[in-house]
Amino acid sequence: MILFPAIDLIGGKVVRLERGDRSRCKVYSDDSVSVAREFAAQGATWLHVVDLSAAFEEDEEARAANSRAIKAICQVDGLSIDVGGGVRSLARIDELAGYGAKRIAMGTVLVTEPGFAEVAARGFGDLLVADVAARDGQVKVNGWRDGVGLALDEVVGQLAEQGFRHLVYTDIARDGMQTGIDVAAYAHVAHVAGFPVVASGGISMLDDIRAVAAAGADVIEGAITGRALYEGNFTLAEALAVAHGEESAC
């Protein structure tokens, strides 16, 4: 299982939000590249980066700072970067691919413009990741602020039909709360999609990583962890060992 340590960016700074709430933001570092290099030094091979300033449609200065940070992070040796947040055009996909991103996640536009989603899936294929977030079974968009009147199963099924084969599902109620992970919810989304998904939201302890890894490769492709790492609940080395089934070596 791929373990993705997460870097969420606002104005170039590494932050975490609670339940996606912009007003409940904690800054962990002003130097995102150093954080990425530290993750690489601890054994990470993938990194999940979210451009929250773009997702929240913040001012140009904040978005430019994030773009500079993302471009620099993509140059860190040994890391493959999965990046998303506010990706709503083919031009932005091209820009992020030019930075060196190995996966590019799209969320809002896939739901609000299904025709665009189909075109993007045909044009960029395996590079793209569908980023779906929901609360109480209802999909949320625009930085998780807005509902669209669509059920999670409906959206996931449509994205699978359009050709997406990577999908991050975020449980909004658990994201940034360190309340534990609902493995059954991810198993359900994987069943609807017809392929394994990446779990996001709620990992608070090593047992959560054990639980998603135990679900099997046909259910879980990977898991994203952020706040639990920054708060010191466990080290990245410990988490990677669990994800790779190598705990006995630690």
JSON list of C-alpha atoms in Angstrom, two decimals:
[
{"chain": "A", "resi": 1, "resn": "MET", "atom": "CA", "xyz": [0.00, 0.00, 0.00]},
{"chain": "A", "resi": 2, "resn": "ILE", "atom": "CA", "xyz": [1.24, 3.47, -0.88]},
{"chain": "A", "resi": 3, "resn": "LEU", "atom": "CA", "xyz": [1.46, 5.79, 2.10]},
{"chain": "A", "resi": 4, "resn": "PHE", "atom": "CA", "xyz": [1.15, 9.45, 1.13]},
{"chain": "A", "resi": 5, "resn": "PRO", "atom": "CA", "xyz": [2.34, 11.96, 3.74]},
{"chain": "A", "resi": 6, "resn": "ALA", "atom": "CA", "xyz": [0.43, 15.16, 3.07]},
{"chain": "A", "resi": 7, "resn": "ILE", "atom": "CA", "xyz": [1.44, 18.77, 2.62]},
{"chain": "A", "resi": 8, "resn": "ASP", "atom": "CA", "xyz": [-1.48, 21.19, 2.48]},
{"chain": "A", "resi": 9, "resn": "LEU", "atom": "CA", "xyz": [-0.51, 24.65, 1.28]},
{"chain": "A", "resi": 10, "resn": "ILE", "atom": "CA", "xyz": [-1.93, 28.11, 1.91]},
{"chain": "A", "resi": 11, "resn": "GLY", "atom": "CA", "xyz": [0.16, 31.02, 0.70]},
{"chain": "A", "resi": 12, "resn": "GLY", "atom": "CA", "xyz": [3.17, 28.72, 0.45]},
{"chain": "A", "resi": 13, "resn": "LYS", "atom": "CA", "xyz": [2.91, 27.60, 4.09]},
{"chain": "A", "resi": 14, "resn": "VAL", "atom": "CA", "xyz": [2.30, 24.07, 5.32]},
{"chain": "A", "resi": 15, "resn": "VAL", "atom": "CA", "xyz": [-1.02, 23.95, 7.15]},
{"chain": "A", "resi": 16, "resn": "ARG", "atom": "CA", "xyz": [-3.77, 21.59, 8.29]},
{"chain": "A", "resi": 17, "resn": "LEU", "atom": "CA", "xyz": [-7.46, 22.36, 8.50]},
{"chain": "A", "resi": 18, "resn": "GLU", "atom": "CA", "xyz": [-10.13, 20.75, 10.63]},
{"chain": "A", "resi": 19, "resn": "ARG", "atom": "CA", "xyz": [-12.94, 19.27, 8.53]},
{"chain": "A", "resi": 20, "resn": "GLY", "atom": "CA", "xyz": [-11.81, 21.45, 5.65]},
{"chain": "A", "resi": 21, "resn": "ASP", "atom": "CA", "xyz": [-12.72, 24.62, 7.53]},
{"chain": "A", "resi": 22, "resn": "ARG", "atom": "CA", "xyz": [-10.54, 27.52, 6.33]},
{"chain": "A", "resi": 23, "resn": "SER", "atom": "CA", "xyz": [-11.12, 29.36, 9.63]},
{"chain": "A", "resi": 24, "resn": "ARG", "atom": "CA", "xyz": [-9.70, 26.41, 11.61]},
{"chain": "A", "resi": 25, "resn": "CYS", "atom": "CA", "xyz": [-6.19, 26.47, 10.18]},
{"chain": "A", "resi": 26, "resn": "LYS", "atom": "CA", "xyz": [-2.94, 25.58, 11.92]},
{"chain": "A", "resi": 27, "resn": "VAL", "atom": "CA", "xyz": [0.42, 26.50, 10.34]},
{"chain": "A", "resi": 28, "resn": "TYR", "atom": "CA", "xyz": [3.12, 23.87, 10.77]},
{"chain": "A", "resi": 29, "resn": "SER", "atom": "CA", "xyz": [5.92, 25.27, 8.62]},
{"chain": "A", "resi": 30, "resn": "ASP", "atom": "CA", "xyz": [6.88, 28.22, 6.43]},
{"chain": "A", "resi": 31, "resn": "ASP", "atom": "CA", "xyz": [9.27, 26.00, 4.42]},
{"chain": "A", "resi": 32, "resn": "SER", "atom": "CA", "xyz": [7.36, 23.37, 2.46]},
{"chain": "A", "resi": 33, "resn": "VAL", "atom": "CA", "xyz": [10.43, 22.13, 0.59]},
{"chain": "A", "resi": 34, "resn": "SER", "atom": "CA", "xyz": [12.21, 21.32, 3.85]},
{"chain": "A", "resi": 35, "resn": "VAL", "atom": "CA", "xyz": [9.15, 19.38, 5.00]},
{"chain": "A", "resi": 36, "resn": "ALA", "atom": "CA", "xyz": [9.14, 17.44, 1.73]},
{"chain": "A", "resi": 37, "resn": "ARG", "atom": "CA", "xyz": [12.85, 16.69, 2.01]},
{"chain": "A", "resi": 38, "resn": "GLU", "atom": "CA", "xyz": [12.38, 15.45, 5.56]},
{"chain": "A", "resi": 39, "resn": "PHE", "atom": "CA", "xyz": [9.62, 13.10, 4.42]},
{"chain": "A", "resi": 40, "resn": "ALA", "atom": "CA", "xyz": [11.93, 11.79, 1.69]},
{"chain": "A", "resi": 41, "resn": "ALA", "atom": "CA", "xyz": [14.74, 11.31, 4.22]},
{"chain": "A", "resi": 42, "resn": "GLN", "atom": "CA", "xyz": [12.38, 9.20, 6.34]},
{"chain": "A", "resi": 43, "resn": "GLY", "atom": "CA", "xyz": [11.63, 6.90, 3.42]},
{"chain": "A", "resi": 44, "resn": "ALA", "atom": "CA", "xyz": [8.61, 8.39, 1.63]},
{"chain": "A", "resi": 45, "resn": "THR", "atom": "CA", "xyz": [8.46, 7.77, -2.11]},
{"chain": "A", "resi": 46, "resn": "TRP", "atom": "CA", "xyz": [5.14, 9.54, -2.71]},
{"chain": "A", "resi": 47, "resn": "LEU", "atom": "CA", "xyz": [3.87, 12.86, -1.40]},
{"chain": "A", "resi": 48, "resn": "HIS", "atom": "CA", "xyz": [0.33, 14.26, -1.50]},
{"chain": "A", "resi": 49, "resn": "VAL", "atom": "CA", "xyz": [0.24, 18.04, -2.00]},
{"chain": "A", "resi": 50, "resn": "VAL", "atom": "CA", "xyz": [-2.94, 20.13, -1.86]},
{"chain": "A", "resi": 51, "resn": "ASP", "atom": "CA", "xyz": [-3.13, 23.70, -3.15]},
{"chain": "A", "resi": 52, "resn": "LEU", "atom": "CA", "xyz": [-5.73, 25.04, -0.71]},
{"chain": "A", "resi": 53, "resn": "SER", "atom": "CA", "xyz": [-5.33, 28.62, -1.89]},
{"chain": "A", "resi": 54, "resn": "ALA", "atom": "CA", "xyz": [-6.47, 27.55, -5.37]},
{"chain": "A", "resi": 55, "resn": "ALA", "atom": "CA", "xyz": [-9.25, 25.38, -3.94]},
{"chain": "A", "resi": 56, "resn": "PHE", "atom": "CA", "xyz": [-10.55, 28.31, -1.90]},
{"chain": "A", "resi": 57, "resn": "GLU", "atom": "CA", "xyz": [-10.01, 30.73, -4.81]},
{"chain": "A", "resi": 58, "resn": "GLU", "atom": "CA", "xyz": [-7.81, 32.99, -2.73]},
{"chain": "A", "resi": 59, "resn": "ASP", "atom": "CA", "xyz": [-5.90, 36.01, -4.04]},
{"chain": "A", "resi": 60, "resn": "GLU", "atom": "CA", "xyz": [-3.29, 35.79, -6.75]},
{"chain": "A", "resi": 61, "resn": "GLU", "atom": "CA", "xyz": [-0.39, 36.31, -4.32]},
{"chain": "A", "resi": 62, "resn": "ALA", "atom": "CA", "xyz": [-1.38, 33.28, -2.23]},
{"chain": "A", "resi": 63, "resn": "ARG", "atom": "CA", "xyz": [-1.91, 31.13, -5.31]},
{"chain": "A", "resi": 64, "resn": "ALA", "atom": "CA", "xyz": [1.42, 32.19, -6.84]},
{"chain": "A", "resi": 65, "resn": "ALA", "atom": "CA", "xyz": [3.22, 31.34, -3.59]},
{"chain": "A", "resi": 66, "resn": "ASN", "atom": "CA", "xyz": [1.66, 27.88, -3.68]},
{"chain": "A", "resi": 67, "resn": "SER", "atom": "CA", "xyz": [2.62, 27.35, -7.31]},
{"chain": "A", "resi": 68, "resn": "ARG", "atom": "CA", "xyz": [6.23, 28.22, -6.50]},
{"chain": "A", "resi": 69, "resn": "ALA", "atom": "CA", "xyz": [6.17, 25.80, -3.58]},
{"chain": "A", "resi": 70, "resn": "ILE", "atom": "CA", "xyz": [4.65, 23.00, -5.67]},
{"chain": "A", "resi": 71, "resn": "LYS", "atom": "CA", "xyz": [7.20, 23.50, -8.44]},
{"chain": "A", "resi": 72, "resn": "ALA", "atom": "CA", "xyz": [10.05, 23.30, -5.90]},
{"chain": "A", "resi": 73, "resn": "ILE", "atom": "CA", "xyz": [8.59, 20.26, -4.13]},
{"chain": "A", "resi": 74, "resn": "CYS", "atom": "CA", "xyz": [8.37, 18.43, -7.46]},
{"chain": "A", "resi": 75, "resn": "GLN", "atom": "CA", "xyz": [12.15, 18.78, -7.74]},
{"chain": "A", "resi": 76, "resn": "VAL", "atom": "CA", "xyz": [12.90, 17.02, -4.43]},
{"chain": "A", "resi": 77, "resn": "ASP", "atom": "CA", "xyz": [14.92, 13.89, -5.16]},
{"chain": "A", "resi": 78, "resn": "GLY", "atom": "CA", "xyz": [13.27, 10.55, -4.53]},
{"chain": "A", "resi": 79, "resn": "LEU", "atom": "CA", "xyz": [9.68, 11.79, -4.34]},
{"chain": "A", "resi": 80, "resn": "SER", "atom": "CA", "xyz": [6.79, 11.30, -6.74]},
{"chain": "A", "resi": 81, "resn": "ILE", "atom": "CA", "xyz": [4.29, 14.09, -6.26]},
{"chain": "A", "resi": 82, "resn": "ASP", "atom": "CA", "xyz": [0.52, 13.71, -6.30]},
{"chain": "A", "resi": 83, "resn": "VAL", "atom": "CA", "xyz": [-0.89, 17.24, -6.43]},
{"chain": "A", "resi": 84, "resn": "GLY", "atom": "CA", "xyz": [-4.38, 18.70, -6.45]},
{"chain": "A", "resi": 85, "resn": "GLY", "atom": "CA", "xyz": [-6.54, 21.52, -5.20]},
{"chain": "A", "resi": 86, "resn": "GLY", "atom": "CA", "xyz": [-8.33, 23.95, -7.49]},
{"chain": "A", "resi": 87, "resn": "VAL", "atom": "CA", "xyz": [-7.31, 22.15, -10.71]},
{"chain": "A", "resi": 88, "resn": "ARG", "atom": "CA", "xyz": [-10.09, 23.24, -13.04]},
{"chain": "A", "resi": 89, "resn": "SER", "atom": "CA", "xyz": [-8.56, 23.56, -16.51]},
{"chain": "A", "resi": 90, "resn": "LEU", "atom": "CA", "xyz": [-6.50, 21.63, -19.03]},
{"chain": "A", "resi": 91, "resn": "ALA", "atom": "CA", "xyz": [-3.96, 24.45, -18.86]},
{"chain": "A", "resi": 92, "resn": "ARG", "atom": "CA", "xyz": [-3.44, 23.89, -15.13]},
{"chain": "A", "resi": 93, "resn": "ILE", "atom": "CA", "xyz": [-3.01, 20.16, -15.71]},
{"chain": "A", "resi": 94, "resn": "ASP", "atom": "CA", "xyz": [-0.34, 20.93, -18.30]},
{"chain": "A", "resi": 95, "resn": "GLU", "atom": "CA", "xyz": [1.34, 23.38, -15.93]},
{"chain": "A", "resi": 96, "resn": "LEU", "atom": "CA", "xyz": [1.50, 20.89, -13.04]},
{"chain": "A", "resi": 97, "resn": "ALA", "atom": "CA", "xyz": [2.69, 18.12, -15.35]},
{"chain": "A", "resi": 98, "resn": "GLY", "atom": "CA", "xyz": [5.41, 20.50, -16.51]},
{"chain": "A", "resi": 99, "resn": "TYR", "atom": "CA", "xyz": [6.50, 20.95, -12.90]},
{"chain": "A", "resi": 100, "resn": "GLY", "atom": "CA", "xyz": [7.01, 17.19, -12.75]},
{"chain": "A", "resi": 101, "resn": "ALA", "atom": "CA", "xyz": [3.88, 16.02, -10.91]},
{"chain": "A", "resi": 102, "resn": "LYS", "atom": "CA", "xyz": [3.29, 12.28, -11.34]},
{"chain": "A", "resi": 103, "resn": "ARG", "atom": "CA", "xyz": [-0.41, 12.41, -10.45]},
{"chain": "A", "resi": 104, "resn": "ILE", "atom": "CA", "xyz": [-2.80, 15.34, -10.68]},
{"chain": "A", "resi": 105, "resn": "ALA", "atom": "CA", "xyz": [-6.03, 15.31, -8.69]},
{"chain": "A", "resi": 106, "resn": "MET", "atom": "CA", "xyz": [-9.18, 17.04, -9.84]},
{"chain": "A", "resi": 107, "resn": "GLY", "atom": "CA", "xyz": [-12.29, 17.50, -7.75]},
{"chain": "A", "resi": 108, "resn": "THR", "atom": "CA", "xyz": [-14.86, 20.24, -8.22]},
{"chain": "A", "resi": 109, "resn": "VAL", "atom": "CA", "xyz": [-14.74, 20.45, -12.00]},
{"chain": "A", "resi": 110, "resn": "LEU", "atom": "CA", "xyz": [-15.31, 16.71, -12.36]},
{"chain": "A", "resi": 111, "resn": "VAL", "atom": "CA", "xyz": [-18.66, 17.12, -10.65]},
{"chain": "A", "resi": 112, "resn": "THR", "atom": "CA", "xyz": [-19.78, 20.48, -11.99]},
{"chain": "A", "resi": 113, "resn": "GLU", "atom": "CA", "xyz": [-18.61, 19.89, -15.59]},
{"chain": "A", "resi": 114, "resn": "PRO", "atom": "CA", "xyz": [-18.92, 16.18, -16.43]},
{"chain": "A", "resi": 115, "resn": "GLY", "atom": "CA", "xyz": [-18.22, 16.89, -20.10]},
{"chain": "A", "resi": 116, "resn": "PHE", "atom": "CA", "xyz": [-14.88, 18.41, -19.17]},
{"chain": "A", "resi": 117, "resn": "ALA", "atom": "CA", "xyz": [-14.14, 15.43, -16.92]},
{"chain": "A", "resi": 118, "resn": "GLU", "atom": "CA", "xyz": [-14.61, 13.04, -19.82]},
{"chain": "A", "resi": 119, "resn": "VAL", "atom": "CA", "xyz": [-12.34, 15.08, -22.09]},
{"chain": "A", "resi": 120, "resn": "ALA", "atom": "CA", "xyz": [-9.65, 15.29, -19.40]},
{"chain": "A", "resi": 121, "resn": "ALA", "atom": "CA", "xyz": [-9.81, 11.55, -18.71]},
{"chain": "A", "resi": 122, "resn": "ARG", "atom": "CA", "xyz": [-9.36, 10.76, -22.41]},
{"chain": "A", "resi": 123, "resn": "GLY", "atom": "CA", "xyz": [-6.53, 13.24, -22.83]},
{"chain": "A", "resi": 124, "resn": "PHE", "atom": "CA", "xyz": [-4.48, 12.60, -19.69]},
{"chain": "A", "resi": 125, "resn": "GLY", "atom": "CA", "xyz": [-5.43, 9.07, -18.66]},
{"chain": "A", "resi": 126, "resn": "ASP", "atom": "CA", "xyz": [-3.46, 7.59, -15.79]},
{"chain": "A", "resi": 127, "resn": "LEU", "atom": "CA", "xyz": [-1.96, 10.95, -14.82]},
{"chain": "A", "resi": 128, "resn": "LEU", "atom": "CA", "xyz": [-5.30, 12.09, -13.42]},
{"chain": "A", "resi": 129, "resn": "VAL", "atom": "CA", "xyz": [-6.86, 11.30, -10.07]},
{"chain": "A", "resi": 130, "resn": "ALA", "atom": "CA", "xyz": [-10.51, 11.87, -9.22]},
{"chain": "A", "resi": 131, "resn": "ASP", "atom": "CA", "xyz": [-10.69, 13.64, -5.87]},
{"chain": "A", "resi": 132, "resn": "VAL", "atom": "CA", "xyz": [-14.08, 13.08, -4.25]},
{"chain": "A", "resi": 133, "resn": "ALA", "atom": "CA", "xyz": [-15.12, 14.35, -0.83]},
{"chain": "A", "resi": 134, "resn": "ALA", "atom": "CA", "xyz": [-18.40, 13.74, 0.92]},
{"chain": "A", "resi": 135, "resn": "ARG", "atom": "CA", "xyz": [-20.23, 14.24, 4.17]},
{"chain": "A", "resi": 136, "resn": "ASP", "atom": "CA", "xyz": [-23.16, 12.00, 5.11]},
{"chain": "A", "resi": 137, "resn": "GLY", "atom": "CA", "xyz": [-23.12, 10.45, 1.65]},
{"chain": "A", "resi": 138, "resn": "GLN", "atom": "CA", "xyz": [-23.42, 13.79, -0.17]},
{"chain": "A", "resi": 139, "resn": "VAL", "atom": "CA", "xyz": [-20.62, 15.12, -2.37]},
{"chain": "A", "resi": 140, "resn": "LYS", "atom": "CA", "xyz": [-19.14, 18.54, -1.54]},
{"chain": "A", "resi": 141, "resn": "VAL", "atom": "CA", "xyz": [-17.17, 20.82, -3.89]},
{"chain": "A", "resi": 142, "resn": "ASN", "atom": "CA", "xyz": [-15.33, 24.17, -3.90]},
{"chain": "A", "resi": 143, "resn": "GLY", "atom": "CA", "xyz": [-13.07, 23.40, -0.97]},
{"chain": "A", "resi": 144, "resn": "TRP", "atom": "CA", "xyz": [-15.85, 21.24, 0.56]},
{"chain": "A", "resi": 145, "resn": "ARG", "atom": "CA", "xyz": [-17.99, 24.32, 1.12]},
{"chain": "A", "resi": 146, "resn": "ASP", "atom": "CA", "xyz": [-20.83, 23.63, -1.32]},
{"chain": "A", "resi": 147, "resn": "GLY", "atom": "CA", "xyz": [-23.23, 20.79, -1.90]},
{"chain": "A", "resi": 148, "resn": "VAL", "atom": "CA", "xyz": [-24.31, 19.82, -5.41]},
{"chain": "A", "resi": 149, "resn": "GLY", "atom": "CA", "xyz": [-27.28, 17.61, -4.65]},
{"chain": "A", "resi": 150, "resn": "LEU", "atom": "CA", "xyz": [-25.45, 14.48, -5.79]},
{"chain": "A", "resi": 151, "resn": "ALA", "atom": "CA", "xyz": [-24.93, 11.26, -3.87]},
{"chain": "A", "resi": 152, "resn": "LEU", "atom": "CA", "xyz": [-21.43, 9.85, -3.44]},
{"chain": "A", "resi": 153, "resn": "ASP", "atom": "CA", "xyz": [-22.29, 6.59, -5.23]},
{"chain": "A", "resi": 154, "resn": "GLU", "atom": "CA", "xyz": [-23.69, 8.43, -8.24]},
{"chain": "A", "resi": 155, "resn": "VAL", "atom": "CA", "xyz": [-20.57, 10.57, -8.67]},
{"chain": "A", "resi": 156, "resn": "VAL", "atom": "CA", "xyz": [-18.10, 7.69, -8.16]},
{"chain": "A", "resi": 157, "resn": "GLY", "atom": "CA", "xyz": [-19.97, 5.49, -10.63]},
{"chain": "A", "resi": 158, "resn": "GLN", "atom": "CA", "xyz": [-19.98, 8.24, -13.25]},
{"chain": "A", "resi": 159, "resn": "LEU", "atom": "CA", "xyz": [-16.25, 8.91, -12.86]},
{"chain": "A", "resi": 160, "resn": "ALA", "atom": "CA", "xyz": [-15.47, 5.22, -13.29]},
{"chain": "A", "resi": 161, "resn": "GLU", "atom": "CA", "xyz": [-17.55, 5.16, -16.47]},
{"chain": "A", "resi": 162, "resn": "GLN", "atom": "CA", "xyz": [-15.62, 8.17, -17.77]},
{"chain": "A", "resi": 163, "resn": "GLY", "atom": "CA", "xyz": [-12.36, 6.26, -17.45]},
{"chain": "A", "resi": 164, "resn": "PHE", "atom": "CA", "xyz": [-10.81, 7.39, -14.17]},
{"chain": "A", "resi": 165, "resn": "ARG", "atom": "CA", "xyz": [-8.75, 4.65, -12.51]},
{"chain": "A", "resi": 166, "resn": "HIS", "atom": "CA", "xyz": [-7.32, 6.53, -9.53]},
{"chain": "A", "resi": 167, "resn": "LEU", "atom": "CA", "xyz": [-9.62, 8.01, -6.91]},
{"chain": "A", "resi": 168, "resn": "VAL", "atom": "CA", "xyz": [-9.03, 9.70, -3.57]},
{"chain": "A", "resi": 169, "resn": "TYR", "atom": "CA", "xyz": [-12.04, 9.60, -1.28]},
{"chain": "A", "resi": 170, "resn": "THR", "atom": "CA", "xyz": [-12.08, 12.01, 1.66]},
{"chain": "A", "resi": 171, "resn": "ASP", "atom": "CA", "xyz": [-14.40, 11.54, 4.60]},
{"chain": "A", "resi": 172, "resn": "ILE", "atom": "CA", "xyz": [-14.92, 15.24, 5.44]},
{"chain": "A", "resi": 173, "resn": "ALA", "atom": "CA", "xyz": [-16.32, 14.62, 8.91]},
{"chain": "A", "resi": 174, "resn": "ARG", "atom": "CA", "xyz": [-13.09, 12.90, 9.92]},
{"chain": "A", "resi": 175, "resn": "ASP", "atom": "CA", "xyz": [-10.51, 14.94, 8.01]},
{"chain": "A", "resi": 176, "resn": "GLY", "atom": "CA", "xyz": [-8.01, 16.67, 10.29]},
{"chain": "A", "resi": 177, "resn": "MET", "atom": "CA", "xyz": [-9.86, 15.44, 13.39]},
{"chain": "A", "resi": 178, "resn": "GLN", "atom": "CA", "xyz": [-7.72, 12.38, 14.26]},
{"chain": "A", "resi": 179, "resn": "THR", "atom": "CA", "xyz": [-10.89, 10.44, 15.04]},
{"chain": "A", "resi": 180, "resn": "GLY", "atom": "CA", "xyz": [-9.97, 7.19, 13.34]},
{"chain": "A", "resi": 181, "resn": "ILE", "atom": "CA", "xyz": [-10.77, 5.83, 9.91]},
{"chain": "A", "resi": 182, "resn": "ASP", "atom": "CA", "xyz": [-13.92, 4.17, 8.56]},
{"chain": "A", "resi": 183, "resn": "VAL", "atom": "CA", "xyz": [-12.55, 1.30, 6.49]},
{"chain": "A", "resi": 184, "resn": "ALA", "atom": "CA", "xyz": [-16.02, 0.13, 5.49]},
{"chain": "A", "resi": 185, "resn": "ALA", "atom": "CA", "xyz": [-16.69, 3.46, 3.79]},
{"chain": "A", "resi": 186, "resn": "TYR", "atom": "CA", "xyz": [-13.60, 3.08, 1.60]},
{"chain": "A", "resi": 187, "resn": "ALA", "atom": "CA", "xyz": [-14.46, -0.54, 0.82]},
{"chain": "A", "resi": 188, "resn": "HIS", "atom": "CA", "xyz": [-17.88, 0.65, -0.33]},
{"chain": "A", "resi": 189, "resn": "VAL", "atom": "CA", "xyz": [-16.42, 3.37, -2.57]},
{"chain": "A", "resi": 190, "resn": "ALA", "atom": "CA", "xyz": [-13.95, 0.88, -4.07]},
{"chain": "A", "resi": 191, "resn": "HIS", "atom": "CA", "xyz": [-16.82, -1.50, -4.79]},
{"chain": "A", "resi": 192, "resn": "VAL", "atom": "CA", "xyz": [-18.80, 1.22, -6.55]},
{"chain": "A", "resi": 193, "resn": "ALA", "atom": "CA", "xyz": [-15.74, 2.38, -8.51]},
{"chain": "A", "resi": 194, "resn": "GLY", "atom": "CA", "xyz": [-14.61, -1.10, -9.48]},
{"chain": "A", "resi": 195, "resn": "PHE", "atom": "CA", "xyz": [-10.98, -0.37, -8.56]},
{"chain": "A", "resi": 196, "resn": "PRO", "atom": "CA", "xyz": [-8.97, 0.28, -5.36]},
{"chain": "A", "resi": 197, "resn": "VAL", "atom": "CA", "xyz": [-9.09, 3.79, -3.89]},
{"chain": "A", "resi": 198, "resn": "VAL", "atom": "CA", "xyz": [-6.88, 6.05, -1.81]},
{"chain": "A", "resi": 199, "resn": "ALA", "atom": "CA", "xyz": [-8.20, 6.65, 1.71]},
{"chain": "A", "resi": 200, "resn": "SER", "atom": "CA", "xyz": [-8.08, 10.17, 3.13]},
{"chain": "A", "resi": 201, "resn": "GLY", "atom": "CA", "xyz": [-9.41, 11.58, 6.39]},
{"chain": "A", "resi": 202, "resn": "GLY", "atom": "CA", "xyz": [-9.22, 10.40, 9.96]},
{"chain": "A", "resi": 203, "resn": "ILE", "atom": "CA", "xyz": [-5.93, 8.52, 10.33]},
{"chain": "A", "resi": 204, "resn": "SER", "atom": "CA", "xyz": [-4.88, 9.15, 13.91]},
{"chain": "A", "resi": 205, "resn": "MET", "atom": "CA", "xyz": [-2.79, 6.11, 14.92]},
{"chain": "A", "resi": 206, "resn": "LEU", "atom": "CA", "xyz": [-0.85, 3.24, 13.47]},
{"chain": "A", "resi": 207, "resn": "ASP", "atom": "CA", "xyz": [-3.83, 0.95, 13.99]},
{"chain": "A", "resi": 208, "resn": "ASP", "atom": "CA", "xyz": [-5.73, 3.02, 11.40]},
{"chain": "A", "resi": 209, "resn": "ILE", "atom": "CA", "xyz": [-2.99, 2.36, 8.85]},
{"chain": "A", "resi": 210, "resn": "ARG", "atom": "CA", "xyz": [-3.00, -1.34, 9.78]},
{"chain": "A", "resi": 211, "resn": "ALA", "atom": "CA", "xyz": [-6.76, -1.40, 9.24]},
{"chain": "A", "resi": 212, "resn": "VAL", "atom": "CA", "xyz": [-6.70, 0.11, 5.76]},
{"chain": "A", "resi": 213, "resn": "ALA", "atom": "CA", "xyz": [-3.72, -2.03, 4.72]},
{"chain": "A", "resi": 214, "resn": "ALA", "atom": "CA", "xyz": [-5.56, -5.13, 5.94]},
{"chain": "A", "resi": 215, "resn": "ALA", "atom": "CA", "xyz": [-8.48, -4.30, 3.65]},
{"chain": "A", "resi": 216, "resn": "GLY", "atom": "CA", "xyz": [-6.32, -5.54, 0.79]},
{"chain": "A", "resi": 217, "resn": "ALA", "atom": "CA", "xyz": [-4.86, -4.24, -2.44]},
{"chain": "A", "resi": 218, "resn": "ASP", "atom": "CA", "xyz": [-8.16, -4.73, -4.27]},
{"chain": "A", "resi": 219, "resn": "VAL", "atom": "CA", "xyz": [-9.81, -2.21, -1.92]},
{"chain": "A", "resi": 220, "resn": "ILE", "atom": "CA", "xyz": [-7.11, 0.27, -0.86]},
{"chain": "A", "resi": 221, "resn": "GLU", "atom": "CA", "xyz": [-4.41, 1.54, -3.21]},
{"chain": "A", "resi": 222, "resn": "GLY", "atom": "CA", "xyz": [-3.01, 3.93, -0.65]},
{"chain": "A", "resi": 223, "resn": "ALA", "atom": "CA", "xyz": [-3.70, 6.14, 2.34]},
{"chain": "A", "resi": 224, "resn": "ILE", "atom": "CA", "xyz": [-3.02, 9.81, 3.05]},
{"chain": "A", "resi": 225, "resn": "THR", "atom": "CA", "xyz": [-1.89, 10.98, 6.45]},
{"chain": "A", "resi": 226, "resn": "GLY", "atom": "CA", "xyz": [-1.18, 14.53, 7.52]},
{"chain": "A", "resi": 227, "resn": "ARG", "atom": "CA", "xyz": [-2.04, 15.95, 10.90]},
{"chain": "A", "resi": 228, "resn": "ALA", "atom": "CA", "xyz": [-1.17, 12.76, 12.83]},
{"chain": "A", "resi": 229, "resn": "LEU", "atom": "CA", "xyz": [2.37, 13.04, 11.49]},
{"chain": "A", "resi": 230, "resn": "TYR", "atom": "CA", "xyz": [2.68, 16.73, 12.31]},
{"chain": "A", "resi": 231, "resn": "GLU", "atom": "CA", "xyz": [1.30, 16.21, 15.80]},
{"chain": "A", "resi": 232, "resn": "GLY", "atom": "CA", "xyz": [3.76, 13.37, 16.47]},
{"chain": "A", "resi": 233, "resn": "ASN", "atom": "CA", "xyz": [1.22, 10.56, 16.89]},
{"chain": "A", "resi": 234, "resn": "PHE", "atom": "CA", "xyz": [3.69, 8.35, 15.05]},
{"chain": "A", "resi": 235, "resn": "THR", "atom": "CA", "xyz": [6.75, 8.79, 12.88]},
{"chain": "A", "resi": 236, "resn": "LEU", "atom": "CA", "xyz": [6.67, 8.49, 9.11]},
{"chain": "A", "resi": 237, "resn": "ALA", "atom": "CA", "xyz": [9.13, 5.60, 9.33]},
{"chain": "A", "resi": 238, "resn": "GLU", "atom": "CA", "xyz": [6.73, 3.72, 11.62]},
{"chain": "A", "resi": 239, "resn": "ALA", "atom": "CA", "xyz": [3.79, 4.45, 9.32]},
{"chain": "A", "resi": 240, "resn": "LEU", "atom": "CA", "xyz": [5.68, 3.31, 6.23]},
{"chain": "A", "resi": 241, "resn": "ALA", "atom": "CA", "xyz": [6.69, 0.07, 7.95]},
{"chain": "A", "resi": 242, "resn": "VAL", "atom": "CA", "xyz": [3.05, -0.66, 8.74]},
{"chain": "A", "resi": 243, "resn": "ALA", "atom": "CA", "xyz": [1.89, 0.25, 5.22]},
{"chain": "A", "resi": 244, "resn": "HIS", "atom": "CA", "xyz": [4.52, -2.01, 3.66]},
{"chain": "A", "resi": 245, "resn": "GLY", "atom": "CA", "xyz": [3.98, -4.90, 6.07]},
{"chain": "A", "resi": 246, "resn": "GLU", "atom": "CA", "xyz": [7.51, -4.53, 7.48]},
{"chain": "A", "resi": 247, "resn": "GLU", "atom": "CA", "xyz": [6.87, -3.82, 11.16]},
{"chain": "A", "resi": 248, "resn": "SER", "atom": "CA", "xyz": [9.09, -6.67, 12.28]},
{"chain": "A", "resi": 249, "resn": "ALA", "atom": "CA", "xyz": [12.04, -4.88, 10.72]},
{"chain": "A", "resi": 250, "resn": "CYS", "atom": "CA", "xyz": [11.59, -1.86, 12.96]}
]
